[in-house]
Amino acid sequence: MSAHDSAVTRWLRTAPPVLFALYGGLAGFGAYSAMYAFRKPFTAASYEHIANWPFAIDFKVALVIAQVAGYALSKVIGIKIVSEMPPARRAVGILTLIGVAELALVGFATLPAVVGIAALFLNGLMLGMIWGLVFGFLEGRRLSEVLGAMLCASFILSSGLVKSAGEALILSGWASERWMPAATGLAFTPLLLLAVWALAQLPPPDARDEAERAPRVPMGRDQRARLFATYAPSLIALIGVYVMLTALRDFRDNFAAEIWRELGFAGEAGIFTVSELPVAVVVLVSMGMLIRVRDNRAAVFWNLALIALGFALLGLATAAFQFGLIGPVAWMIVIGAGLYFAYTPFNALLFDRLMATASVAGNAGFLIYVADACGYVGSVALLLFRSFAHVSLDWSNFLCAVCYGACGLGLAGTAFGALAFRHTVDAQERALEP
């Protein structure tokens, strides 16, 4: 215990697990939810009448591609920065990056449309490292499943919430389409400051945490290379799966307004939040239950089972919708649940448990950012394909086609990744036998 610990930190060291989980989970949820207010609100607008836009590509599609490209580059940079970031610098890093992202949104509102594309690229470049910095406060603990589930619920629920807030600002006349993203971010700034301060009060993992989940330390280049080489076959297969998930998730998220409009829900701002709330609850409960699995190797396989379940739901729900067995709202909710059952473990719990089984000291942030860097390249590729490959499908039918493809390829990739992981761990155990 340090003499410089705050009263909150001292209380958290001895707090009951339920209160610690509630405090840490809500702090992480609040911080990442606030970040979403600087990233996603612009997607709620249509930007159909933009003066002096000289290119054939749709202005909103160009905005989405620019921001996702910046986000993808940020993930590549984050492989080094997030994995090497000392804990004491995380809070300042989060606030600095989001502050620059807000300035980029002000530039988007005030600069010519062509320059606004660069502003969205800068916005994505700043925000891509926030997840790893926030999760760094929560990983490597006995309660990481609960903390990680609450954190992951933020990107399920908050995307719809901030888009609802952004569309409400436009519909009420309080902000124009160009000013709405910056205004929404400003409205969420008090929550951001409070949540980041709360995260900074968390004490580091204690001795029992380290005994059960392995110590978490900054990773150098050699440690990163050794870890990846050890699990390369499994990681390559699973990262390939994650590329599909990221592309699907970003497409569904960024063009939710267009999809809902085709499904008959134009002008209903609340539909973004209503459709994601049950998804957040189901995924939160399912992820949190993994805390009961004490064996780290078994927990990796349970995470992979949830990923497979998610892929199956994508295909089954889409078939049920196309055959008229369920309506559009039920379809969007179920594919949302399937998507996040598969997507969420990659962002926290799967790699946290894998690190606990590894023989290399380090942190989950490295693996998360390797996967994310590849995943967002896939997201950009899908957007470019949809825009330039002369695809004749409308938004909702294109989403159906992608769901079917992800279901088939995702189940195969997950099965191969599970078998490869089992082979690697079995080989490690045989090498330790006398």
Short mmCIF file of C-alpha atoms in Angstrom, two decimals, residues 38 98-108 110 119 122-123:
data_model
loop_
_atom_site.label_atom_id
_atom_site.label_comp_id
_atom_site.label_asym_id
_atom_site.label_seq_id
_atom_site.Cartn_x
_atom_site.Cartn_y
_atom_site.Cartn_z
CA PHE A 38 -17.12 11.20 -29.52
CA ILE A 98 -10.38 12.01 -26.45
CA GLY A 99 -9.68 15.74 -26.17
CA VAL A 100 -7.96 15.74 -29.57
CA ALA A 101 -10.83 13.64 -30.99
CA GLU A 102 -13.33 16.33 -29.88
CA LEU A 103 -11.23 19.04 -31.53
CA ALA A 104 -11.36 16.97 -34.72
CA LEU A 105 -15.18 16.95 -34.51
CA VAL A 106 -15.17 20.74 -34.18
CA GLY A 107 -13.02 20.81 -37.32
CA PHE A 108 -15.55 18.55 -39.04
CA THR A 110 -16.45 24.16 -39.32
CA ALA A 119 -11.07 15.38 -39.45
CA LEU A 122 -8.00 12.06 -37.06
CA ASN A 123 -10.96 11.38 -34.78
#
